[in-house]
Amino acid sequence: MEGGSTMQVLEGIKIVDLSTAYSAPIATMQLADFGAEVIKIENTGLGDGSRTWNPFLNGQGVHFLYMNRNKKSVALNLKSETGKQILFELVKDADIVVENFRPGVTKKLGIDYDTLKGIKPDLIMASLSGYGQTGPSAQKGAYSNLAEAQSGLMYITGAPAPQGMPTASGVAFGDSVAGMFLVQGIMYALFHRERTGTGQYIDVAMTDSLVALIQHGFLQCSLLGTEPERIGNRDVSDYPYDVFEAKDGYCQLGNSTPSDWSRFAEAIGRSDLGADPNLKTPTQRWEQVQTLHDIIQGWASQYTRKEIEEIFGEYGQLYAPILKVSEVMQDEQILHREMVVDMEYEGLGTYKDKGIPVKMSETPGTIRLMPPHQGEHTREILQGLGYTEAQIEKLQADGAILYQ
């Protein structure tokens, strides 16, 4: 577990986290990693939605574990007036409220930005949804694949047509990216409040977030008049840049200098190709992309990945092995960067999870708390608000709260 005594950059920032499932919980976890106090509000039924998703181990949905470290869980029934009043008490000294309900739900529950701002005037409230709080699609539900589809990202991902279909990423990419954009928005708002004393409302959509990643796509359509299409593992700006199969697995190879690929050609034992005037530019090489692919594949099939890595290192060319997740967890570079950490959850035992990717010299992130059980901290938080043991027991009996 990462740790240390250095004051963290977000220490003293309190976040009331109403979010569930993937997207926004990823954001609040990242903020918690850097010292923010995150009070995760779960419902009193089944709790966070990810607790009920496959796969299960000992009755626990394991998805919950990877986006909820460093948080405290308080289970409230927000459909009850008493549960809502407890939320309002938490908001009184909160800096940020985060939610990812479908647009309109917070208004219906009476916990929307205007209401909460009345309790804490300088409050920052951040909402994350599939399509945003406004527009013709705002009320539609969305998961990552739907956002990937509507953003155009899915259309340009995968093997070339007609054999290859539009392909989703291998993870909930839309959730992760939107969560990171939400963190950006929150940090911008905190900086603005530091300078002006004014809070604000933040609206982030998964689809918007993925549209922002289309890179040259809009320029290609609007300036060149051509439609970006799927090109598999290649890069339209240069070739060679592709996946090849070695004796013992796959690897990604790339030319390190688009204007001169002679060193790549030498690395594969074909200096004649590097000197060929018909292959001098990236455009020329793209015109013969399949021929070049087959030549390089023929060469790669004679070597192991380690041997290719050594050869490409000698010639200064780009190489990376394509690793399975189990291999990533044992990779020397990944381990050196502390991107595999040991975690523990009561009832499941110890497990490996991802470390903190942002390395800061003065205010590093830390993992201080394991993912919580539903309502694990309800009693502690209510006691901090001044509730007596008898009052807490009554709240539980009335169905307004749940504690472990």
mmCIF file of C-alpha atoms in Angstrom, residues 59 208 231 310 352:
data_model
loop_
_atom_site.group_PDB
_atom_site.id
_atom_site.type_symbol
_atom_site.label_atom_id
_atom_site.label_comp_id
_atom_site.label_asym_id
_atom_site.label_seq_id
_atom_site.Cartn_x
_atom_site.Cartn_y
_atom_site.Cartn_z
ATOM 1 C CA GLY A 59 -21.753 -12.906 -2.707
ATOM 2 C CA ASP A 208 -18.955 14.698 -24.947
ATOM 3 C CA ILE A 231 -7.526 0.940 -39.861
ATOM 4 C CA GLU A 310 16.712 -6.451 -28.168
ATOM 5 C CA LYS A 352 -4.152 -6.944 -6.391
#
